[in-house]
XYZ file of C-alpha atoms in Angstrom:
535
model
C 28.221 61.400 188.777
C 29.284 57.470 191.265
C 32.302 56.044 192.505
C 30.872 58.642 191.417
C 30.669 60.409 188.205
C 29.368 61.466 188.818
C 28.780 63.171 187.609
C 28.382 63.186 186.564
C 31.492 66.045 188.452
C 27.465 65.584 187.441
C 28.240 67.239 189.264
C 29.953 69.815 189.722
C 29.199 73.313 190.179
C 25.142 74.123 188.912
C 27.655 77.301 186.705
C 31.035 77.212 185.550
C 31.954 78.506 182.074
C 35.163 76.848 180.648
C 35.744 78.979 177.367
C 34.814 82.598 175.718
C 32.815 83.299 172.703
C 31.006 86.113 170.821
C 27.294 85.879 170.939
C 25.470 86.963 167.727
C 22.690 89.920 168.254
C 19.344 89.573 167.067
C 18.439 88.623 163.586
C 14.974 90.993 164.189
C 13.170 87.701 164.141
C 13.850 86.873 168.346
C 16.113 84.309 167.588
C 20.261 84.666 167.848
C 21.842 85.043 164.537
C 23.026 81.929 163.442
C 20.558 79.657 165.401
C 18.241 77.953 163.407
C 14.233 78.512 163.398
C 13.055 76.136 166.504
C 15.775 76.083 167.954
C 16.874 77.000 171.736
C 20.145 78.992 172.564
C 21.291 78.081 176.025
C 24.321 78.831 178.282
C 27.183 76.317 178.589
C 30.648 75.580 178.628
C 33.423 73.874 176.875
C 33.423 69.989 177.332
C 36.477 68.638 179.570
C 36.865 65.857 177.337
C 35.289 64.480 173.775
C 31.853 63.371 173.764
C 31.526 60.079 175.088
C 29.493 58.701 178.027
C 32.319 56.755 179.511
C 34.248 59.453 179.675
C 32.193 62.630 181.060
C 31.517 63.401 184.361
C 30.952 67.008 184.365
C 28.330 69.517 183.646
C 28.776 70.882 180.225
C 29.698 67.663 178.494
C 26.906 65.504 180.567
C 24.052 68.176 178.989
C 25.473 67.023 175.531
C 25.601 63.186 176.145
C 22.378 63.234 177.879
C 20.960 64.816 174.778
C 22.409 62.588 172.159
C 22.308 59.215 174.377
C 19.492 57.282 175.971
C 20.149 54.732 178.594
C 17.917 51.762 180.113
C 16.090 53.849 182.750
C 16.070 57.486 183.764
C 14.613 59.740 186.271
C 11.469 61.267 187.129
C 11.476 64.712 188.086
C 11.051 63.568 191.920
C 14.075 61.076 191.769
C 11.658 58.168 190.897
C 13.079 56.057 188.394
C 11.178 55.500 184.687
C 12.096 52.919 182.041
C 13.732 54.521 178.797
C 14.972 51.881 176.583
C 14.751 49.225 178.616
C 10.971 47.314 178.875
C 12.035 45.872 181.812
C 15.044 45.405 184.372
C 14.255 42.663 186.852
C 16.349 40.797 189.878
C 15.126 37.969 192.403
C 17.830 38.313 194.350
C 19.788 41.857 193.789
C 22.627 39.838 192.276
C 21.732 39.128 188.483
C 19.403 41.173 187.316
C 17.937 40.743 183.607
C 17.529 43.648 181.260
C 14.818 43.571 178.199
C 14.821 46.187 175.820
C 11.701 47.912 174.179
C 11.686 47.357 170.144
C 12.237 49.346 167.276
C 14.978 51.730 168.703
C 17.843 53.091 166.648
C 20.795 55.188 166.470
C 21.082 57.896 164.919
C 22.846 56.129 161.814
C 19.543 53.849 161.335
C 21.282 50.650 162.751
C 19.469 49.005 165.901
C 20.146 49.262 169.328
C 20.419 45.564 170.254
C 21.538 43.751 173.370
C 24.817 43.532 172.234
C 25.311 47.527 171.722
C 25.247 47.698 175.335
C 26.914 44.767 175.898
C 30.114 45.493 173.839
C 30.237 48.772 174.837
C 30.242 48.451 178.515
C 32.761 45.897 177.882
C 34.780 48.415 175.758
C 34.122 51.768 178.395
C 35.146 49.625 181.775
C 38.333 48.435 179.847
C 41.463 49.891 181.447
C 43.474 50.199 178.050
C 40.606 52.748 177.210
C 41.202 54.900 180.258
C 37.617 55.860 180.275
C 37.202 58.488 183.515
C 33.785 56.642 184.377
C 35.160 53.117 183.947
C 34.875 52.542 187.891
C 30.810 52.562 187.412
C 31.391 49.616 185.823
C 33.169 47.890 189.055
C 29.951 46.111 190.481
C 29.747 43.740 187.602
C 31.584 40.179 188.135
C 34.999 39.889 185.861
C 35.347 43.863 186.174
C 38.975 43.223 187.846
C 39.369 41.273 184.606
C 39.347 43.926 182.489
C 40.529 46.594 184.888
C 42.994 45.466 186.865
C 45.237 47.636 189.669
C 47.820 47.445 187.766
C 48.943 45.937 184.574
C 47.057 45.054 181.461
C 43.696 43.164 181.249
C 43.628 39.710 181.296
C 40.225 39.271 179.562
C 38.590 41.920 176.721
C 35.316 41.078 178.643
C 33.623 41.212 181.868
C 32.324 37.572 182.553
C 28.946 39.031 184.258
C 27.334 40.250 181.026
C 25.724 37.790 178.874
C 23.567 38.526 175.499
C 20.781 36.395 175.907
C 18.875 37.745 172.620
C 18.654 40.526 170.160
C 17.031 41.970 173.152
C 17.571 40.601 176.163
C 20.604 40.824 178.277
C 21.870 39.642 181.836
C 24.120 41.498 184.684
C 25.598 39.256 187.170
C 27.155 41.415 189.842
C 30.467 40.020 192.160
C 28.029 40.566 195.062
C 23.970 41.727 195.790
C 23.609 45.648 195.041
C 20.171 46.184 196.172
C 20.443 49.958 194.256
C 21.984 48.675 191.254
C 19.225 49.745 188.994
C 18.949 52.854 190.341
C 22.502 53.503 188.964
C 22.008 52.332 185.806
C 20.436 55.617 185.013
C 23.807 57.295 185.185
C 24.683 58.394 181.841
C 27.831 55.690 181.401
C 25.139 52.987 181.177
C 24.164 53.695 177.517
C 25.095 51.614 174.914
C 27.224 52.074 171.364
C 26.752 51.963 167.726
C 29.228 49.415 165.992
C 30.648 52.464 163.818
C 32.052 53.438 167.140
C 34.722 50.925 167.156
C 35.666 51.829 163.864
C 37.575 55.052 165.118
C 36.523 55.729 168.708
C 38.165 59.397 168.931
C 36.546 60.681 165.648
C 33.424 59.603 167.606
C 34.397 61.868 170.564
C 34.380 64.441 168.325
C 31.071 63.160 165.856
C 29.160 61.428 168.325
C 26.370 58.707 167.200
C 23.873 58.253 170.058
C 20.262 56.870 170.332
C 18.901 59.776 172.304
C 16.010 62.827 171.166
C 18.713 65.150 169.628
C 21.536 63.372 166.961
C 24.711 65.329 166.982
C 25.392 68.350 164.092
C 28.078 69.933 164.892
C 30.933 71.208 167.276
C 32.688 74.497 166.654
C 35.319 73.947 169.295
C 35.266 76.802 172.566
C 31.844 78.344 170.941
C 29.378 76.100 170.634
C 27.817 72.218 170.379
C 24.312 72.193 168.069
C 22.207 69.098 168.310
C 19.042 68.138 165.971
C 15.817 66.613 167.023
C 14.990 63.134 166.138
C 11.210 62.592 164.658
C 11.490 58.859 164.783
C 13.136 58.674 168.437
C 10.738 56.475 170.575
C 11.521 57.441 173.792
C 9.090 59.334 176.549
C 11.127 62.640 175.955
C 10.718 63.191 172.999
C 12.071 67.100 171.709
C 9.395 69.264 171.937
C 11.473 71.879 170.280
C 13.725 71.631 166.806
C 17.220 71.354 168.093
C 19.528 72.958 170.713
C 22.372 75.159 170.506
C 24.584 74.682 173.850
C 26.922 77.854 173.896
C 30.128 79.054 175.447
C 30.828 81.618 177.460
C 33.624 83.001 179.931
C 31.445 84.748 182.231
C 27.902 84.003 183.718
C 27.581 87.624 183.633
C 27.257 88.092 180.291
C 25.510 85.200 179.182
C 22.856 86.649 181.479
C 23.381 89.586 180.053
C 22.646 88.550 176.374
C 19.789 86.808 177.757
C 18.197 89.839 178.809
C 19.031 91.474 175.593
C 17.289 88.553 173.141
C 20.511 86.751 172.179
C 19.852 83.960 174.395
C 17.086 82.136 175.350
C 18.188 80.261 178.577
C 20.731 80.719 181.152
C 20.794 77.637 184.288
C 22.673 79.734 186.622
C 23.016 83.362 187.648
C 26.205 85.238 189.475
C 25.923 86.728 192.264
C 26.114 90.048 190.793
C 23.059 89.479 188.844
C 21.106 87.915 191.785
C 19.405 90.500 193.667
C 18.397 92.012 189.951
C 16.993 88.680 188.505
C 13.134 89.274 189.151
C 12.998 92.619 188.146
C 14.780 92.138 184.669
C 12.829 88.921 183.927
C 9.790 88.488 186.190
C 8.140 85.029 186.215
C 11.118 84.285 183.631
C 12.870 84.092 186.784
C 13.039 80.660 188.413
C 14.579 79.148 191.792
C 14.072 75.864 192.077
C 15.484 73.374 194.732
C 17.404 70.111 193.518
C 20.104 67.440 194.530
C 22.921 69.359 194.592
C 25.236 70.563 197.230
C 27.775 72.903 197.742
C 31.164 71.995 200.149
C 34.685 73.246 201.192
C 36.736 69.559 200.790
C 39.901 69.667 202.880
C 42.866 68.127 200.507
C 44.228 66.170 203.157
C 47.746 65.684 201.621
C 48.149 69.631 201.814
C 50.152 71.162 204.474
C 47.352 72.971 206.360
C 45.548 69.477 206.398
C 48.081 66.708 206.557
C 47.384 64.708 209.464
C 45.018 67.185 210.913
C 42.495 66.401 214.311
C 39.280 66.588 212.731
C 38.332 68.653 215.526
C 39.966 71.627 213.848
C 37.590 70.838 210.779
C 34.867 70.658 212.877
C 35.680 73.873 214.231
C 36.236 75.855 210.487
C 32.815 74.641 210.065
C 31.146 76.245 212.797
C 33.079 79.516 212.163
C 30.821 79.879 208.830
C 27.689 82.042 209.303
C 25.643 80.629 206.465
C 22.687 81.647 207.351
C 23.933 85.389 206.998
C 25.984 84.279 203.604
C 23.158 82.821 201.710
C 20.527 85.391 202.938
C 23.034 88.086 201.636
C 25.365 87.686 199.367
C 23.220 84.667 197.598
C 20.294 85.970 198.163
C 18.212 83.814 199.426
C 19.203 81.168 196.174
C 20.637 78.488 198.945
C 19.444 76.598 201.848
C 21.948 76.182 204.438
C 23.218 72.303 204.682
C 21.984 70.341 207.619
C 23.872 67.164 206.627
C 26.202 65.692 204.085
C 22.805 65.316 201.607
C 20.209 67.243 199.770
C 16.698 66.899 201.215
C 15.894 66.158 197.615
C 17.758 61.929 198.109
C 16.051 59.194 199.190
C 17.750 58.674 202.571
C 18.491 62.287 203.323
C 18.572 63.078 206.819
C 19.269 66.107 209.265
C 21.892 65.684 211.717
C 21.900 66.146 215.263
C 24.812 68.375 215.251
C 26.252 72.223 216.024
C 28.972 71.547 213.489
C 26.823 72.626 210.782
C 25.904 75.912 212.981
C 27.913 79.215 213.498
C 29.234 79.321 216.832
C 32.509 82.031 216.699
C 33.136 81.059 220.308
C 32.784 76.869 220.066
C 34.518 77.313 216.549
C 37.843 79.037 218.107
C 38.272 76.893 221.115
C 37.554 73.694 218.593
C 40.390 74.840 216.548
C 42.737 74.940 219.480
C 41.644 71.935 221.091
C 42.383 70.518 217.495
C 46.042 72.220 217.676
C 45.540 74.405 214.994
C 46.139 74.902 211.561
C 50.215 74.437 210.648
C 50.556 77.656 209.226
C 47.416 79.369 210.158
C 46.515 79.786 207.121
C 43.912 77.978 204.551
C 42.734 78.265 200.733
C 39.777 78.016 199.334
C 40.302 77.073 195.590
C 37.328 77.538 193.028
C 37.586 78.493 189.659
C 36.941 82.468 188.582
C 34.544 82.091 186.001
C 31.880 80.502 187.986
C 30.504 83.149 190.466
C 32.175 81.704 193.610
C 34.674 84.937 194.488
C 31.730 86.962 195.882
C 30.935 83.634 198.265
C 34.223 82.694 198.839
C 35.342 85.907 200.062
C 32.376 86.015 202.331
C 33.299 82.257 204.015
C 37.025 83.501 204.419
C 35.994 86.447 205.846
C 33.559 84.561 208.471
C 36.362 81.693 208.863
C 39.236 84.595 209.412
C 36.896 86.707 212.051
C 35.759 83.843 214.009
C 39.172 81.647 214.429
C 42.086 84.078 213.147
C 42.544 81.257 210.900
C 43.970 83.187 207.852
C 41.806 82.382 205.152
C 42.148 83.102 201.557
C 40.918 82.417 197.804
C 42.829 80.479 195.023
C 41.763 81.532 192.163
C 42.149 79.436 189.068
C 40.577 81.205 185.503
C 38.101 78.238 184.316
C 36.754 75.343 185.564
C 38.596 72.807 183.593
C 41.774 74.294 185.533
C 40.631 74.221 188.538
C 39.420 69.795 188.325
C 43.083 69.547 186.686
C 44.597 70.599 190.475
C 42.489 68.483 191.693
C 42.973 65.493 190.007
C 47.122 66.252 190.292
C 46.932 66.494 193.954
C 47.798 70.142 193.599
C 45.188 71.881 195.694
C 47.197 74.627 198.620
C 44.387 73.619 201.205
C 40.256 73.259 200.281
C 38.538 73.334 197.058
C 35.239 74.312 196.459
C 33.661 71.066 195.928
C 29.514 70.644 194.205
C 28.177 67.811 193.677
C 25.079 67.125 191.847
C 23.261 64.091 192.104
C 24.031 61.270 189.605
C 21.046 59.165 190.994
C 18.939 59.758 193.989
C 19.888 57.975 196.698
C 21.899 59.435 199.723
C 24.671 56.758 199.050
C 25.796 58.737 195.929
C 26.510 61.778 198.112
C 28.693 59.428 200.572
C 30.090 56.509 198.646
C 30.890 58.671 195.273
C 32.740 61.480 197.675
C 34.558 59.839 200.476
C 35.393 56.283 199.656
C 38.536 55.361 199.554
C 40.116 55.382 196.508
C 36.778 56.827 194.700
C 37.760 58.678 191.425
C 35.581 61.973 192.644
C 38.025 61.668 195.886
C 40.219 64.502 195.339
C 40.370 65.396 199.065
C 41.940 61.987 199.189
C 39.787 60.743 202.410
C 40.502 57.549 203.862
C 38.942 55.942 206.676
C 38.393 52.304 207.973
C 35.235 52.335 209.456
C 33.748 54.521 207.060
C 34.596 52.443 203.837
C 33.415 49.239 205.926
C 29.821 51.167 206.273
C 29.493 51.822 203.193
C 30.369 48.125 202.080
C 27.886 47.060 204.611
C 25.447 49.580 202.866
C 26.271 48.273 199.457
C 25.448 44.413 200.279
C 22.002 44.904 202.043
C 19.210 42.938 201.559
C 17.045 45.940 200.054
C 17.217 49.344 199.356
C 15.497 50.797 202.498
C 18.323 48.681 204.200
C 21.000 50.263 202.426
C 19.766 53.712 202.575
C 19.934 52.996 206.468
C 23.289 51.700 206.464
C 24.576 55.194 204.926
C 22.453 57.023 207.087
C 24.852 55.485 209.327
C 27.874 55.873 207.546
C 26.931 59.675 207.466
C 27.004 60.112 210.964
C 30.996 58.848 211.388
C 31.328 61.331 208.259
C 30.804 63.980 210.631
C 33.104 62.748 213.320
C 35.549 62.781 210.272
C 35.122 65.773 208.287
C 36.251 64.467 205.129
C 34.571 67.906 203.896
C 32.005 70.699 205.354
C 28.767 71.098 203.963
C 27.692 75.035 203.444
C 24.362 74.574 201.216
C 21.864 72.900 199.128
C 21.300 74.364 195.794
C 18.542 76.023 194.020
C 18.629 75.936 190.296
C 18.894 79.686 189.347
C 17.208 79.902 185.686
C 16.416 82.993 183.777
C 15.011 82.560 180.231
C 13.876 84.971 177.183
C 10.501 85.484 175.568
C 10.674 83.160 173.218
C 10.763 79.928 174.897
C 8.187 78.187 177.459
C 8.107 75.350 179.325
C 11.228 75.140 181.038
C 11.435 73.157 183.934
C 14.071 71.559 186.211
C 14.741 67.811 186.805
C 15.652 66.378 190.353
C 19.559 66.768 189.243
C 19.406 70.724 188.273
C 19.603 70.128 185.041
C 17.062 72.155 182.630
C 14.859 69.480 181.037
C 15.849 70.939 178.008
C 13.306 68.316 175.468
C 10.444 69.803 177.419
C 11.291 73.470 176.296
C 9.114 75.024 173.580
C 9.691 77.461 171.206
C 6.753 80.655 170.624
């Protein structure tokens, strides 16, 4: 989630549940009351912001967009990309690259997805009078400082790079050669509009019209989002199952719970509570699966225990974290200790040479001096309560504290949507616990998305020279493999930096009821929730 979006804050933390609500019990048919026959119930959260594509870049509301909204290409379960709407997305020189759409696609309103419906609307999402959060995805294309200036209003209403060639056929001229442009266009910004959306674009954010398998029903606000499936959608993933109902709850614990139980058919992430139980309460029902995601402490670097700080005493907080002991124990074997900035699951991903990334109480003290300490000796961790981080927070303070007499604490903020507000007001006491899932995958969007200066997903507001001219090298390559190597390289003066410190690659934690089958898990961590059937 580029910059990132990613996610997609896609990326954010694989569980976080933003607002309460009471689950129905059984209606003595397997089903939840009030969920339709066909239908699957599944754990989720409140959306940060309405439903649009431009503007979501976290977890809860990127299930619901990806549902309702089809893009040009996607992902295969491996990270390999697939065309979706598009027939074909070609480039002879990485610069302008020429998009041709398959035939007969449609919103969910019957009108056709044309050229222009992507066309318009990227125009309309990377438009700073919109204030879209995922405008910046936008930035590659040539005439984006046109419509989104610095400062100041637009001087044009579009970006002079895209060009409707035909009904189906459109053209992308980028400012400069992105040799992993495509890959980005799976990102779930890319998708394009229906022309009732200019018509009243916040009663869309709340009635969204998309072109995806599920069309939007209805949204009972801090409870729960229900989509439909759509017969006539051609796409490759297709709903194998009636609809979805994405549901709200305050604790992981008891969305668990009511899975267990029957309410509930699906649940993407278990506390740590309910961890060491999982396989005994549901058996094969029980899955851990590895993805591109990746759990950090960031370092807000305008904070007082970080403002000017040697990197030496990051380096040194880093080695004072037993993870190995940490993810054996209190995660229970559901995380793989980092060896880099980057999931193994990324094209790119590499291993470092490094003890940084080791526990070494001894090295980790004496780095910390040699550093000249923490002002204050003292440090936060901020994550948000109703995720399942206290149990592993308290566990890396606890390691940090013993190892350094670094004082370290938790700063505990109730739901998730609090906790990205702090961060986004520069309002964090010292780290925050920072996940990132992949938005597309390619190391780059672990690097560029994160540490860039001036990236919107920044909120440890890192800046660094020679690390932003890396990545610029990266991003004007002559290929892919080149650019993957260029932020292989970048990586390594990342951990001379410590813009953040890696602690461990997920594992998508599912547990599901009876009723359901087929659920698997995409590169991302995200449940592949078309694929699910119901018994």
């Amino acid at each position: 989630m580029r910059g990132a979006k990613t996610m997609q804050w896609s990326a954010l933390a694989a569980a976080v549940a933003l607002a309460a609500t009471a689950c129905g019990g059984s209606d003595g048919g397997g089903s939840a009351a009030g969920k339709p026959a066909g239908y699957v119930s599944m754990f989720n959260g409140e959306p940060q912001h309405p439903l649009m594509p431009s503007n979501t870049n976290e977890k809860f509301g990127g299930y619901v967009i990806d549902a309702l909204f089809t893009g040009l290409v996607g992902y295969d379960a491996k990270g390999g990309l697939i065309d979706m709407n598009a027939e074909s997305v070609d480039t002879k020189d990485n610069k302008t690259w020429t998009v041709k759409l398959k035939k007969g696609w449609k919103f969910h309103d019957g009108t056709d997805v044309t050229a222009e419906s992507y066309v318009k609307a990227w125009n309309w999402m990377a438009n700073v009078k919109n204030k879209q959060a995922n405008s910046y995805w936008f930035g590659d294309i040539k005439g984006y400082e046109d419509v989104h200036p610095e400062k100041g209003d637009p001087k044009k209403d579009e970006m002079s790079g895209l060009k409707v060639v035909d009904d189906r056929t459109f053209t992308i001229e980028l400012s400069e050669p992105v040799p992993y442009f495509e890959y980005k266009l799976g990102y779930k910004t890319f998708t394009p509009l229906p022309e009732s959306f200019y018509k009243d674009p916040k009663g869309f954010g709340q009635k969204p019209v998309g072109n995806g398998p599920y069309e939007f029903q209805k949204w009972t606000h801090n409870k729960l989002i229900q989509v439909k499936a759509v017969d006539s959608y051609k796409g490759s993933n297709k709903a194998k199952n009636k609809g979805i109902q994405f549901k709200n709850y305050s604790k992981l614990e008891s969305a668990y719970q009511d899975a267990l139980s029957g309410n509930l058919d699906l649940v993407d992430g278990v506390g740590p509570k309910d961890l060491p139980k999982r396989k005994a309460d549901f058996g094969d029902r029980a899955l851990d699966v590895p993805y591109a995601g990746t759990q950090s402490i960031v370092p807000a670097l305008y904070s007082k225990p970080f403002k000017d700080i040697d990197p030496k005493v990051i380096q040194g907080l880093s080695m004072a974290i037993d993870r190995k002991t940490i993810t054996k124990t209190v995660l229970q074997g559901t995380r793989i200790p980092s060896k880099s900035f980057t999931p193994p699951q990324v094209k790119g991903y590499q291993k470092l040479d490094t003890d940084v990334l080791s526990y070494n109480p001894k090295k980790a003290k004496q780095y910390v001096e040699d550093g000249g300490g923490v002002p204050g000796n003292k440090i936060w961790i901020q994550y948000n309560a109703d995720g399942g981080h206290k149990e592993w927070v308290t566990a890396v303070c606890n390691s940090i504290t013993k190892a350094t007499g670094v004082k370290c604490v938790g700063d505990s903020k109730p739901d998730f949507q609090t906790d990205l507000e702090a961060r986004q007001a520069n309002k964090v006491k010292g780290t925050y616990r920072g996940g990132w899932l992949a938005d597309y995958p390619l190391n780059i969007n672990f690097m560029q998305d994160l540490y860039k200066t001036g990236a919107s997903t920044n909120y440890g507001r890192f800046s660094d020279k020679k690390v932003d001219e890396l990545f610029t090298k990266g991003d004007h390559a002559d290929s892919l493999d080149a650019s993957v190597k260029d932020y292989q390289a970048a990586e390594k003066e990342l951990l001379k930096k410590m813009p953040a410190i890696p602690l461990w690659d997920y594992a998508a934690n599912i547990v599901h009821g009876e009723d359901i089958d087929g659920v698997k898990v995409g590169f991302d961590g995200n449940v592949l929730i078309t694929d699910i059937t119901v018994k």
